[in-house]
XYZ file of C-alpha atoms in Angstrom:
773
model
C 0.000 0.000 0.000
C 1.481 3.343 -1.050
C 1.003 6.466 0.993
C 1.574 10.147 0.267
C 2.900 12.508 2.903
C 0.260 15.225 3.409
C 1.120 18.911 3.549
C -1.571 19.507 6.155
C -3.342 17.436 8.766
C -6.191 18.086 11.172
C -5.855 17.842 14.958
C -9.128 17.247 16.809
C -10.231 16.615 20.368
C -13.465 15.805 22.201
C -14.751 18.890 24.010
C -17.755 20.599 25.583
C -18.083 17.755 28.082
C -18.803 19.722 31.280
C -22.345 19.693 32.618
C -24.118 21.143 35.617
C -21.656 21.624 38.450
C -19.123 19.197 36.960
C -16.206 20.506 34.896
C -14.525 18.098 32.494
C -11.676 18.686 30.084
C -9.451 21.668 29.350
C -11.340 23.471 26.575
C -9.993 27.003 27.122
C -6.372 25.853 27.154
C -6.798 23.171 24.484
C -8.765 25.009 21.773
C -5.895 27.317 20.692
C -3.819 24.203 19.941
C -6.418 22.409 17.776
C -7.931 22.788 14.335
C -11.192 20.869 14.937
C -13.370 19.905 17.916
C -15.971 17.193 18.545
C -18.656 18.707 20.764
C -20.620 16.618 23.259
C -24.364 17.000 22.712
C -25.868 16.319 26.126
C -26.340 12.536 25.998
C -22.976 11.241 27.242
C -21.715 14.649 28.452
C -22.340 18.364 28.073
C -25.411 20.528 28.535
C -27.010 23.428 26.588
C -24.950 26.182 28.216
C -21.714 24.260 27.763
C -22.533 23.440 24.138
C -23.345 27.052 23.276
C -20.168 28.286 24.948
C -18.079 25.657 23.157
C -19.491 26.723 19.773
C -18.567 30.314 20.506
C -15.104 29.352 21.721
C -14.539 27.227 18.614
C -15.611 30.163 16.463
C -13.176 32.468 18.262
C -10.299 30.123 17.470
C -11.342 29.338 13.889
C -11.873 25.632 14.552
C -13.822 23.172 12.457
C -16.873 22.199 14.502
C -18.004 18.606 14.720
C -21.017 16.859 16.260
C -20.137 14.110 18.761
C -23.336 12.100 19.383
C -23.205 9.301 21.933
C -25.384 6.959 23.961
C -27.711 8.520 26.577
C -25.326 7.567 29.381
C -24.121 10.460 31.550
C -23.174 8.162 34.413
C -20.991 5.972 32.217
C -19.698 8.829 30.015
C -21.099 7.002 26.980
C -18.476 4.268 27.170
C -20.856 1.473 28.248
C -22.595 -0.675 25.649
C -26.350 -0.077 25.334
C -28.839 -2.214 23.428
C -30.364 0.590 21.343
C -32.095 -0.586 18.178
C -30.985 0.857 14.814
C -34.187 2.944 14.816
C -33.317 4.358 18.254
C -29.773 5.111 17.110
C -31.162 6.961 14.083
C -33.546 9.048 16.206
C -30.992 9.844 18.905
C -28.404 10.989 16.345
C -30.936 13.283 14.626
C -31.966 14.659 18.023
C -28.414 15.437 19.130
C -27.233 16.953 15.846
C -30.393 19.046 15.758
C -29.419 20.646 19.064
C -25.965 21.556 17.771
C -27.402 22.819 14.468
C -29.560 25.325 16.350
C -26.554 26.826 18.126
C -24.540 26.849 14.897
C -27.321 28.796 13.191
C -27.450 31.203 16.112
C -23.725 31.918 15.829
C -23.469 31.881 12.025
C -21.238 28.802 12.063
C -21.203 25.631 9.970
C -20.973 21.946 10.804
C -17.719 20.468 9.517
C -17.996 16.828 10.565
C -19.715 14.168 12.664
C -17.996 11.610 14.869
C -19.730 9.076 17.087
C -18.603 8.856 20.710
C -17.373 6.033 22.909
C -19.361 2.811 22.788
C -21.523 4.148 19.963
C -18.335 4.911 17.980
C -17.203 1.297 18.269
C -20.672 -0.092 17.566
C -21.228 1.768 14.287
C -17.853 0.433 13.138
C -18.599 -3.176 14.124
C -22.385 -3.540 13.696
C -23.471 -3.077 10.069
C -27.118 -2.341 10.963
C -26.056 0.327 13.462
C -23.642 1.802 10.925
C -26.408 1.900 8.301
C -28.744 3.707 10.691
C -26.042 6.190 11.655
C -25.063 6.998 8.051
C -28.693 7.215 6.914
C -29.361 9.835 9.588
C -26.385 11.902 8.437
C -27.277 11.595 4.775
C -30.794 12.853 5.503
C -29.838 15.597 7.952
C -26.310 16.872 7.239
C -25.119 15.406 3.909
C -22.472 18.128 3.579
C -20.621 17.037 6.725
C -17.649 14.678 6.808
C -17.955 11.430 8.756
C -14.918 10.533 10.854
C -14.075 6.831 10.800
C -11.215 4.800 12.236
C -8.077 4.833 10.111
C -6.942 1.367 9.083
C -8.794 -1.890 8.574
C -11.205 -1.281 11.446
C -12.772 1.665 9.665
C -13.181 0.296 6.145
C -16.619 -1.285 6.673
C -18.119 1.955 7.989
C -16.304 3.950 5.283
C -17.926 1.724 2.636
C -21.366 2.196 4.215
C -20.873 5.972 4.340
C -19.816 6.097 0.701
C -22.947 4.169 -0.273
C -24.977 6.952 1.360
C -23.027 9.656 -0.493
C -21.117 10.826 2.576
C -17.578 12.179 2.645
C -15.236 10.141 4.875
C -12.225 11.348 6.867
C -9.988 8.774 8.553
C -8.938 9.329 12.153
C -5.970 8.002 14.138
C -5.161 8.245 17.853
C -1.576 9.126 18.832
C -2.424 8.322 22.487
C -3.546 4.767 21.674
C -1.619 1.703 20.550
C -2.577 -0.321 17.463
C -2.391 -4.049 16.861
C -0.936 -5.681 13.783
C -4.434 -6.213 12.303
C -4.944 -2.424 12.165
C -7.248 -2.137 15.148
C -7.011 -0.163 18.367
C -5.430 -2.222 21.151
C -7.766 -3.052 24.011
C -7.365 -0.675 26.951
C -6.801 -3.773 29.140
C -3.489 -4.548 27.402
C -0.230 -3.118 28.787
C 1.013 -0.210 26.663
C -2.355 0.357 25.012
C -2.550 3.956 26.254
C 0.233 6.494 25.660
C 0.747 8.960 28.509
C 4.131 10.451 27.539
C 3.533 13.632 25.441
C 6.817 13.193 23.580
C 5.931 9.598 22.621
C 2.443 10.666 21.515
C 4.035 13.388 19.349
C 6.428 10.866 17.795
C 3.512 8.615 16.899
C 1.542 11.583 15.545
C 4.345 12.310 13.076
C 4.329 8.663 11.993
C 0.574 8.747 11.446
C 0.750 11.996 9.484
C 3.354 10.313 7.286
C 1.056 7.333 6.688
C 2.146 4.651 9.133
C 2.462 3.725 12.818
C 4.445 1.232 14.866
C 2.116 -1.422 16.312
C 2.078 -2.876 19.795
C 3.935 -5.860 18.334
C 6.671 -3.571 16.935
C 5.589 -3.930 13.312
C 5.079 -1.131 10.761
C 1.383 -0.618 9.968
C 0.581 1.606 7.003
C -2.604 3.658 7.187
C -4.180 6.669 5.556
C -4.811 9.423 8.114
C -6.703 12.702 7.613
C -7.074 13.758 11.245
C -5.426 13.045 14.581
C -7.475 12.818 17.779
C -6.454 13.455 21.356
C -8.839 12.897 24.244
C -9.864 16.147 25.860
C -10.466 14.543 29.267
C -6.857 13.256 29.405
C -4.984 15.172 32.148
C -2.042 15.437 29.720
C -4.193 16.647 26.787
C -2.777 20.186 26.638
C 0.822 19.032 26.863
C 0.208 16.308 24.271
C -1.351 18.818 21.874
C 1.596 21.191 22.323
C 4.104 18.431 21.655
C 2.199 17.199 18.601
C 1.973 20.666 17.079
C 5.675 21.287 17.540
C 6.681 17.858 16.213
C 4.547 18.195 13.100
C 5.898 21.684 12.419
C 9.451 20.345 12.579
C 8.534 17.907 9.803
C 7.060 20.665 7.619
C 3.473 19.603 8.295
C 0.869 22.303 8.878
C -2.218 21.914 11.051
C -5.435 22.824 9.240
C -9.124 21.929 9.702
C -10.780 19.425 7.413
C -12.688 22.137 5.572
C -16.118 21.871 4.053
C -17.395 19.649 1.278
C -18.158 21.318 -2.068
C -21.099 20.244 -4.279
C -18.688 18.109 -6.318
C -17.634 16.197 -3.234
C -14.165 17.754 -3.179
C -12.928 19.397 -0.022
C -12.300 23.133 0.126
C -10.937 25.073 3.073
C -13.486 27.096 5.020
C -14.054 30.528 3.490
C -15.672 33.626 4.910
C -16.951 36.652 3.051
C -14.193 37.614 0.591
C -10.750 36.534 -0.491
C -7.909 38.426 -2.130
C -4.825 37.763 -4.193
C -1.993 39.796 -5.671
C -0.654 39.637 -9.205
C 2.932 40.902 -9.197
C 4.677 40.943 -12.587
C 8.451 41.224 -12.403
C 9.286 43.402 -15.404
C 8.676 47.147 -15.466
C 7.020 46.817 -18.869
C 4.421 44.439 -17.441
C 3.935 46.628 -14.389
C 3.064 49.551 -16.649
C 0.227 47.496 -18.164
C -1.448 46.839 -14.788
C -4.083 49.592 -15.249
C -5.117 48.038 -18.575
C -5.132 44.587 -17.017
C -7.428 45.858 -14.250
C -9.929 47.230 -16.748
C -9.825 44.011 -18.766
C -10.410 41.870 -15.714
C -13.369 43.975 -14.577
C -14.844 43.660 -18.081
C -14.204 39.903 -18.289
C -17.536 38.827 -16.835
C -15.878 36.506 -14.307
C -18.381 35.952 -11.490
C -17.594 36.992 -7.955
C -15.186 39.872 -8.668
C -15.530 42.564 -5.993
C -12.695 44.931 -6.801
C -9.498 45.235 -8.829
C -6.962 47.896 -7.855
C -3.713 48.533 -9.785
C -0.679 49.993 -8.017
C 2.942 50.574 -8.986
C 4.061 46.946 -8.960
C 0.985 44.896 -8.115
C -2.616 44.251 -9.014
C -4.905 43.623 -6.054
C -7.932 41.415 -6.786
C -10.751 40.908 -4.292
C -13.273 38.165 -5.011
C -15.962 35.906 -3.594
C -14.421 32.435 -3.257
C -17.871 30.837 -3.360
C -18.179 32.017 -6.983
C -14.598 32.261 -8.219
C -11.595 30.120 -7.348
C -8.074 31.459 -6.946
C -6.651 29.042 -9.524
C -9.161 30.109 -12.168
C -8.409 33.733 -11.426
C -4.648 33.200 -11.622
C -5.127 31.317 -14.870
C -7.043 34.221 -16.377
C -4.348 36.685 -15.292
C -1.578 34.499 -16.728
C -3.262 34.246 -20.136
C -4.690 37.757 -20.422
C -3.481 39.923 -23.271
C -3.683 43.679 -22.788
C -2.773 46.673 -24.883
C 0.654 48.230 -24.621
C 1.177 50.606 -21.745
C 1.499 53.647 -24.058
C -2.083 53.407 -25.315
C -3.605 55.470 -22.468
C -5.391 58.756 -22.959
C -3.469 62.034 -23.120
C -4.855 64.686 -20.801
C -3.792 68.336 -20.500
C -4.329 70.052 -17.154
C -4.015 73.843 -16.806
C -1.938 74.809 -13.763
C -1.112 78.013 -11.946
C 2.372 77.629 -10.399
C 1.872 79.792 -7.304
C 2.094 77.210 -4.522
C 2.902 78.004 -0.933
C 6.142 75.984 -1.066
C 7.371 77.316 -4.440
C 9.863 79.828 -2.938
C 11.324 77.157 -0.647
C 11.531 74.673 -3.524
C 13.393 77.239 -5.610
C 15.838 77.931 -2.792
C 16.514 74.231 -2.110
C 17.059 73.415 -5.799
C 19.074 76.552 -6.642
C 16.554 77.494 -9.327
C 14.286 80.458 -9.735
C 10.541 80.027 -9.214
C 10.012 80.444 -12.958
C 12.649 77.770 -13.699
C 10.992 75.369 -11.250
C 7.627 75.867 -12.994
C 9.144 75.468 -16.479
C 11.106 72.356 -15.505
C 8.101 70.713 -13.824
C 5.837 71.337 -16.836
C 8.296 69.873 -19.367
C 7.763 66.094 -19.055
C 4.774 63.943 -19.850
C 3.668 62.238 -16.656
C 2.132 58.794 -16.401
C -0.673 58.120 -13.920
C 0.456 55.011 -12.067
C -2.471 54.806 -9.642
C -5.316 56.712 -8.007
C -5.481 56.537 -4.233
C -5.124 58.231 -0.863
C -8.388 60.102 -1.504
C -10.843 59.796 -4.395
C -9.259 60.881 -7.664
C -5.768 61.646 -6.235
C -3.376 60.710 -9.093
C 0.079 59.335 -8.315
C 2.142 60.390 -11.350
C 5.706 59.777 -12.480
C 8.286 60.994 -13.134
C 9.128 64.345 -11.576
C 12.370 65.765 -13.079
C 15.456 64.794 -11.071
C 16.466 68.283 -9.910
C 12.996 68.718 -8.357
C 12.863 65.413 -6.507
C 12.658 66.617 -2.912
C 11.554 64.538 0.080
C 8.263 65.075 1.868
C 8.049 67.925 4.357
C 9.280 67.071 7.860
C 5.944 68.151 9.338
C 2.820 67.354 7.278
C 0.101 69.982 6.967
C -3.177 69.150 8.734
C -5.089 70.293 5.635
C -3.724 70.782 2.125
C -6.007 73.098 0.075
C -8.165 71.380 -2.564
C -6.826 71.216 -6.129
C -3.211 71.634 -4.940
C -0.465 70.418 -7.282
C 2.285 68.836 -5.208
C 5.349 66.628 -5.463
C 7.342 64.259 -3.239
C 10.383 62.399 -4.454
C 9.795 61.156 -7.988
C 6.015 61.508 -7.665
C 3.671 64.330 -8.585
C 0.094 64.411 -7.348
C -3.028 66.551 -7.147
C -5.183 66.868 -4.009
C -8.821 66.742 -5.234
C -10.135 67.867 -1.824
C -8.712 69.226 1.414
C -6.739 66.498 3.165
C -3.692 66.168 5.442
C -0.422 65.787 3.572
C 3.313 66.371 3.581
C 3.995 66.853 -0.133
C 5.614 70.057 -1.434
C 3.032 72.449 -2.888
C 3.900 73.750 -6.365
C 0.617 75.383 -7.325
C -3.010 74.623 -8.121
C -4.924 73.145 -11.014
C -7.564 75.164 -12.835
C -9.571 72.062 -13.687
C -10.832 69.676 -10.999
C -9.389 66.174 -11.279
C -12.412 64.856 -9.356
C -15.979 66.170 -9.220
C -18.772 63.809 -8.085
C -21.353 65.963 -9.912
C -19.762 65.479 -13.361
C -20.924 62.758 -15.746
C -17.365 61.418 -15.581
C -16.192 62.269 -12.068
C -12.532 61.404 -12.748
C -10.452 63.572 -15.064
C -7.622 61.033 -15.238
C -7.351 57.295 -14.757
C -4.476 54.887 -14.137
C -2.432 54.516 -17.314
C -3.239 57.992 -18.678
C -0.531 60.444 -19.771
C -0.703 63.952 -18.362
C 0.778 67.250 -19.536
C 0.689 70.328 -17.314
C 0.012 73.610 -19.088
C 1.278 76.608 -17.115
C -1.075 79.576 -16.907
C -0.874 82.880 -15.116
C -3.596 83.846 -12.655
C -7.036 82.330 -12.644
C -9.511 82.230 -9.794
C -9.073 79.378 -7.328
C -11.502 76.512 -7.863
C -14.061 76.030 -5.092
C -13.937 72.888 -2.989
C -16.250 70.176 -4.331
C -19.700 70.132 -2.760
C -21.256 66.918 -1.446
C -23.421 64.854 -3.765
C -26.543 63.820 -1.850
C -27.283 60.108 -1.773
C -31.012 60.431 -1.102
C -33.639 62.271 -3.183
C -34.579 65.806 -2.178
C -38.272 64.861 -2.445
C -38.799 61.204 -1.514
C -41.741 59.309 -2.941
C -42.823 57.976 0.454
C -41.598 60.348 3.198
C -40.507 58.441 6.280
C -38.496 60.610 8.668
C -37.664 64.294 9.152
C -34.489 65.195 11.041
C -35.221 67.511 13.970
C -31.747 67.287 15.509
C -28.949 65.617 13.535
C -26.757 64.348 16.359
C -23.005 64.272 15.841
C -22.704 61.830 12.953
C -25.550 60.028 11.222
C -24.543 58.470 7.899
C -26.505 56.681 5.180
C -24.862 53.308 4.485
C -25.350 50.086 2.584
C -23.023 47.202 1.729
C -20.346 49.481 0.299
C -19.068 50.683 -3.069
C -17.656 47.704 -4.972
C -15.463 47.749 -8.058
C -14.314 51.373 -7.728
C -11.039 51.104 -5.814
C -8.991 51.904 -8.940
C -10.362 55.455 -8.741
C -9.222 55.934 -5.154
C -12.744 55.545 -3.774
C -12.903 53.831 -0.400
C -15.188 50.835 0.107
C -17.220 52.611 2.811
C -20.306 50.603 3.853
C -21.550 49.613 7.302
C -18.876 49.147 9.969
C -20.796 46.483 11.887
C -22.120 44.335 9.061
C -23.757 41.872 11.447
C -25.808 44.531 13.256
C -26.880 46.162 9.980
C -27.900 42.789 8.536
C -29.999 41.992 11.603
C -31.715 45.386 11.372
C -32.792 44.651 7.811
C -33.723 41.053 8.651
C -36.007 42.165 11.500
C -38.036 44.114 8.936
C -37.853 41.572 6.122
C -35.823 43.973 3.958
C -33.679 42.880 1.053
C -30.053 42.162 2.019
C -27.907 45.271 1.811
C -30.805 47.741 2.006
C -29.698 51.218 3.049
C -29.682 51.986 6.779
C -28.605 54.882 8.968
C -25.329 54.343 10.807
C -25.377 56.354 14.033
C -22.345 57.396 16.062
C -21.882 59.030 19.451
C -25.203 60.778 20.192
C -27.773 59.881 17.543
C -30.410 62.130 15.943
C -33.954 63.122 16.888
C -36.341 62.097 14.105
C -40.008 62.817 13.417
C -42.007 60.045 11.737
C -43.799 61.367 8.623
C -45.338 58.166 7.302
C -46.558 54.983 8.966
C -44.153 52.070 8.788
C -41.764 50.095 10.945
C -38.276 50.666 12.284
C -35.535 48.442 13.684
C -32.586 49.493 15.804
C -29.508 47.321 16.337
C -25.889 47.712 17.345
C -24.344 49.096 20.500
C -23.804 52.525 21.993
C -27.286 54.031 21.615
C -30.653 53.024 23.041
C -33.537 53.925 20.732
C -36.700 55.481 22.135
C -40.080 56.078 20.528
C -42.017 58.873 22.228
C -39.730 58.404 25.242
C -40.399 54.647 25.506
C -37.251 52.530 25.245
C -37.024 50.115 22.328
C -35.535 46.749 23.398
C -32.053 46.117 21.970
C -31.886 44.581 18.507
C -35.643 44.863 17.946
C -38.278 46.318 15.643
C -41.659 47.994 16.071
C -44.424 49.835 14.214
C -44.336 53.658 14.091
C -47.019 56.193 13.179
C -46.948 59.779 11.824
C -46.024 62.195 14.599
C -44.000 59.662 16.579
C -40.599 60.930 17.701
C -37.565 58.662 17.570
C -34.633 59.628 19.766
C -31.484 57.981 21.077
C -29.746 57.887 24.444
C -26.054 56.894 24.730
C -25.669 53.733 26.820
C -21.874 53.417 26.935
C -21.977 49.831 25.602
C -20.397 50.353 22.191
C -19.680 52.682 19.292
C -22.138 52.303 16.445
C -25.870 51.636 16.051
C -28.136 51.156 13.047
C -31.627 52.371 12.213
C -33.508 50.602 9.434
C -36.988 51.316 8.065
C -39.517 49.137 6.263
C -38.171 48.276 2.816
C -34.999 50.305 3.362
C -34.398 53.996 2.732
C -34.960 55.490 -0.722
C -31.548 56.342 -2.181
C -29.796 58.045 -5.103
C -26.734 55.801 -5.439
C -23.363 56.850 -6.815
C -21.446 54.179 -8.719
C -23.733 51.468 -7.411
C -23.847 52.397 -3.727
C -25.541 54.814 -1.343
C -22.764 54.544 1.237
C -21.458 57.867 2.514
C -17.826 58.797 1.797
C -17.314 62.158 3.474
C -13.799 62.798 2.114
C -14.962 62.036 -1.431
C -17.962 64.327 -0.980
C -20.349 61.439 -1.499
C -23.212 62.126 0.867
C -22.822 63.926 4.173
C -23.874 63.538 7.802
C -27.523 64.223 8.589
C -28.592 67.853 8.976
C -31.647 69.372 10.605
C -34.509 69.480 8.107
C -33.370 66.502 6.003
C -36.243 64.243 4.897
C -35.591 60.566 4.244
C -38.057 58.304 2.480
C -39.125 54.676 2.394
C -37.879 52.861 -0.721
C -41.453 51.567 -1.241
C -44.824 51.993 0.404
C -44.602 50.159 3.751
C -46.914 47.294 4.663
C -49.817 48.427 6.869
C -48.898 46.113 9.756
C -45.685 44.913 11.382
C -45.213 42.352 14.135
C -42.490 43.458 16.550
C -39.430 41.182 16.572
C -36.159 40.899 18.472
C -32.910 39.029 17.903
C -29.892 39.725 20.112
C -26.641 38.008 19.048
C -25.298 35.859 21.844
C -21.886 37.552 21.885
C -23.546 40.885 22.646
C -24.801 39.515 25.962
C -21.526 37.790 26.866
C -18.731 40.275 26.090
C -15.405 39.234 27.650
C -12.952 41.698 29.142
C -10.359 40.543 26.588
C -11.457 40.514 22.939
C -9.740 37.883 20.808
C -9.213 38.678 17.128
C -8.219 35.845 14.805
C -5.469 36.576 12.289
C -5.455 35.316 8.705
C -3.002 35.796 5.821
C -3.814 38.928 3.841
C -4.178 37.134 0.511
C -4.273 33.750 -1.177
C -0.850 32.196 -1.476
C 0.551 34.223 1.417
C 1.420 33.222 4.954
C 1.781 35.337 8.059
C 5.518 35.776 8.736
C 6.452 33.812 11.842
C 8.227 36.772 13.442
C 5.215 39.037 12.944
C 2.723 36.396 14.102
C 4.712 35.701 17.258
C 4.970 39.401 18.030
C 1.309 40.164 17.325
C 0.119 37.272 19.490
C 2.680 37.666 22.277
C 0.535 39.767 24.601
C -2.585 41.974 24.481
C -2.786 45.442 22.914
C -4.909 48.313 24.156
C -7.380 50.066 21.861
C -6.508 53.780 21.823
C -9.025 55.039 19.291
C -11.276 53.795 16.516
C -13.033 55.564 13.644
C -14.237 54.539 10.207
C -10.659 54.531 8.879
C -8.776 52.448 11.436
C -8.473 51.043 14.935
C -5.334 52.433 16.575
C -3.584 50.330 19.194
C -1.006 50.790 21.920
C 1.355 48.137 23.177
C 4.579 46.334 22.403
C 6.424 46.827 19.122
C 5.839 44.556 16.105
C 8.233 44.207 13.144
C 7.091 46.689 10.498
C 8.292 49.197 7.950
C 7.584 50.602 4.512
C 6.635 48.678 1.369
C 5.742 49.708 -2.181
C 2.214 51.099 -1.994
C -0.554 48.649 -2.838
C -4.171 47.878 -1.923
C -5.269 45.574 0.902
C -8.583 44.238 2.281
C -10.626 45.701 5.115
C -9.343 44.343 8.422
C -5.685 44.394 7.372
C -3.224 44.809 10.235
C -0.782 47.530 9.170
C 2.536 48.101 10.939
C 4.421 51.365 10.215
C 8.106 51.848 11.083
C 7.095 52.802 14.642
C 6.114 49.153 15.199
C 2.696 50.071 16.648
C 0.011 48.216 14.637
C -3.332 49.538 13.497
C -6.267 47.732 11.896
C -7.572 49.235 8.657
C -11.342 49.651 8.381
C -13.910 50.612 5.757
C -12.753 54.170 5.005
C -9.038 53.330 4.780
C -7.120 54.689 1.817
C -7.190 52.436 -1.208
C -3.381 52.233 -1.277
C -0.988 51.863 1.632
C 2.785 51.842 1.904
C 3.324 50.171 5.277
C 3.991 46.542 6.180
C 0.808 44.468 6.431
C 1.586 41.016 7.836
C -1.985 39.800 8.469
C -5.669 40.638 8.466
C -8.381 40.170 11.065
C -10.926 37.424 10.407
C -14.015 39.145 8.878
C -16.319 37.500 11.422
C -14.404 39.254 14.215
C -14.709 42.785 12.838
C -18.163 43.387 14.423
C -16.597 42.645 17.815
C -13.729 45.045 17.118
C -15.715 48.038 15.873
C -17.923 48.055 18.985
C -15.012 48.291 21.433
C -14.461 51.462 23.422
C -11.085 53.072 24.034
C -9.060 51.334 26.711
C -10.339 47.813 25.985
C -7.835 44.964 25.594
C -7.330 43.068 22.328
C -5.534 39.734 21.975
C -4.544 38.557 18.508
C -4.648 34.772 18.004
C -3.825 32.588 14.982
C -6.953 31.755 13.021
C -8.179 29.585 10.188
C -10.124 30.976 7.228
């Protein structure tokens, strides 16, 4: 029998076994060392509170979650034989998995696998009728889940039965148990049948991962192994898991969960929300074609593309892995043919060279102000990327004599339309923004105007010539483009008092990163989704995102509202609305909000969603890009459609909201497909907690120990990216981050953990932990 050494292997343990006043196992210490868990379901061990907590803990650590049904035998821990009929086995398995499925649904988790426990485990392997009943229950109830069976000869009968029912099988071996020459587990009554030495268990785990194990008789037994199991109730379980992880790593084997089963029956790793990859051509000629490649990819019709952002040396691609695989995407990029880099548009921009820094630039270069202006206007510049703020063009190449470094102290606000340079780059500030570039002058044509039919004067790949002009009135700053109609069809709410910051939001602006537009969208996607779900709205319907104080709103038309999130308690006519709930409202009702100190951001949804006037496919506010603005007194917002005449009040509070720990754990993932988190950075990030200093829509800023960081060539990155500047103090990039960044970015936060992060108040503790996608 030939075996192939796997690159990854799963490490599982039985867990969630405490019940009532009895505590069993070492779940809190063990879970960080595992990749999958088998959760007791209340028959042989466990209870509802323990099961729910174990699901949440498994989610926090990115573990594959498995159902562990057993005999109804608390006193005997499910290890005593019971004469249940096949029909009783079938019913009891459905009953137990149903309990776990409810908690998985509650927490937004998925079932990875099923593994029978104790005496039931042995019976379904040895009794064909029991095995048939067990597999039939799984095939009817959870056909997508893997079934764990014994590795070796002892598991082949059950594996055959499972395959006949269309189930996916994963073979399990036990490093703590000895095997006999016939491929079966040695009886616990035999000397040496149980392994108590962690180092010996680790040695056997490496053997099993490599496809064999030494038997009790000293012979070599080959076996196929997909997952290794350690017993969670073993007093040495934590030490054994630590030794196994270290031993496997030394052999180049990586721990990873089993993953989920695709419709074709193949196994894919668990995926959440979005994925990303980078295309990095080596030659400068290919790098110059990246803007064209981005446009071609967006026009390709490939399903699942969310954004494509070219930079100087890379192309960032964000996609939905449920619709588009990384290999298919890489294949398209490898075979794509694009036009030559010199086929971009040629754009002339009139410029008045009268910038605040012009005299200093002249002095530092030894030129006159007129010579600086003439020299700067001579070349043709190429737009390499748009970023920083919407429409800001990064252009090359500034003439050598003018290549000065950034100012030592950045300005808090550079005037809009400023022409500036730093090093070899020239850029134009479309709107007022902080910056440290040297100001040469101002453009007489706006490079970005959200009210124009084409908001962007230049695009990546274009060639630009500056035409010097004398005088000319300064251009006004761009005015906001409203994202809701001035006269809604079905008036819903009038703003009496705006509060500090109320913003219209939806799922975010996709596919526009190449123009420097931020993604925007709701910060707490879970809370916003629940608000819409409570009202039966379409996914992604526009909501109000409320910060700090919240507005006072007058109801103009009958309908229903829902309020979710943390930080504000909604009131209708002075009566408190329960958290995460909905209710009917009538004309004349007054909706107000009272800060409760529990979080940062809340959401208000209305029946059918708010009526919107989207810009580039989204109604999400982007204040810096002048897309929308915070609420103002007198604003009138409308229902997207006439509301239903009746609404039944509903409430759904996520479990984590009611059980918020003092220390918030954030799972770390690689930033993109094909990448890994550098060991040095991962060790430093996870070494000890950080303190949250501040958080806004751009980033969460932390304080704590230093992490290896530095500068990189600017490129795009996903929301949740952990960025580490040369100071070594990390920050976590959020929805309104710049589209391009030039600092080290070793990892990103698991998307499912971002709702927990964005609700934290300053001073709270954050602990990074390794996670699985």
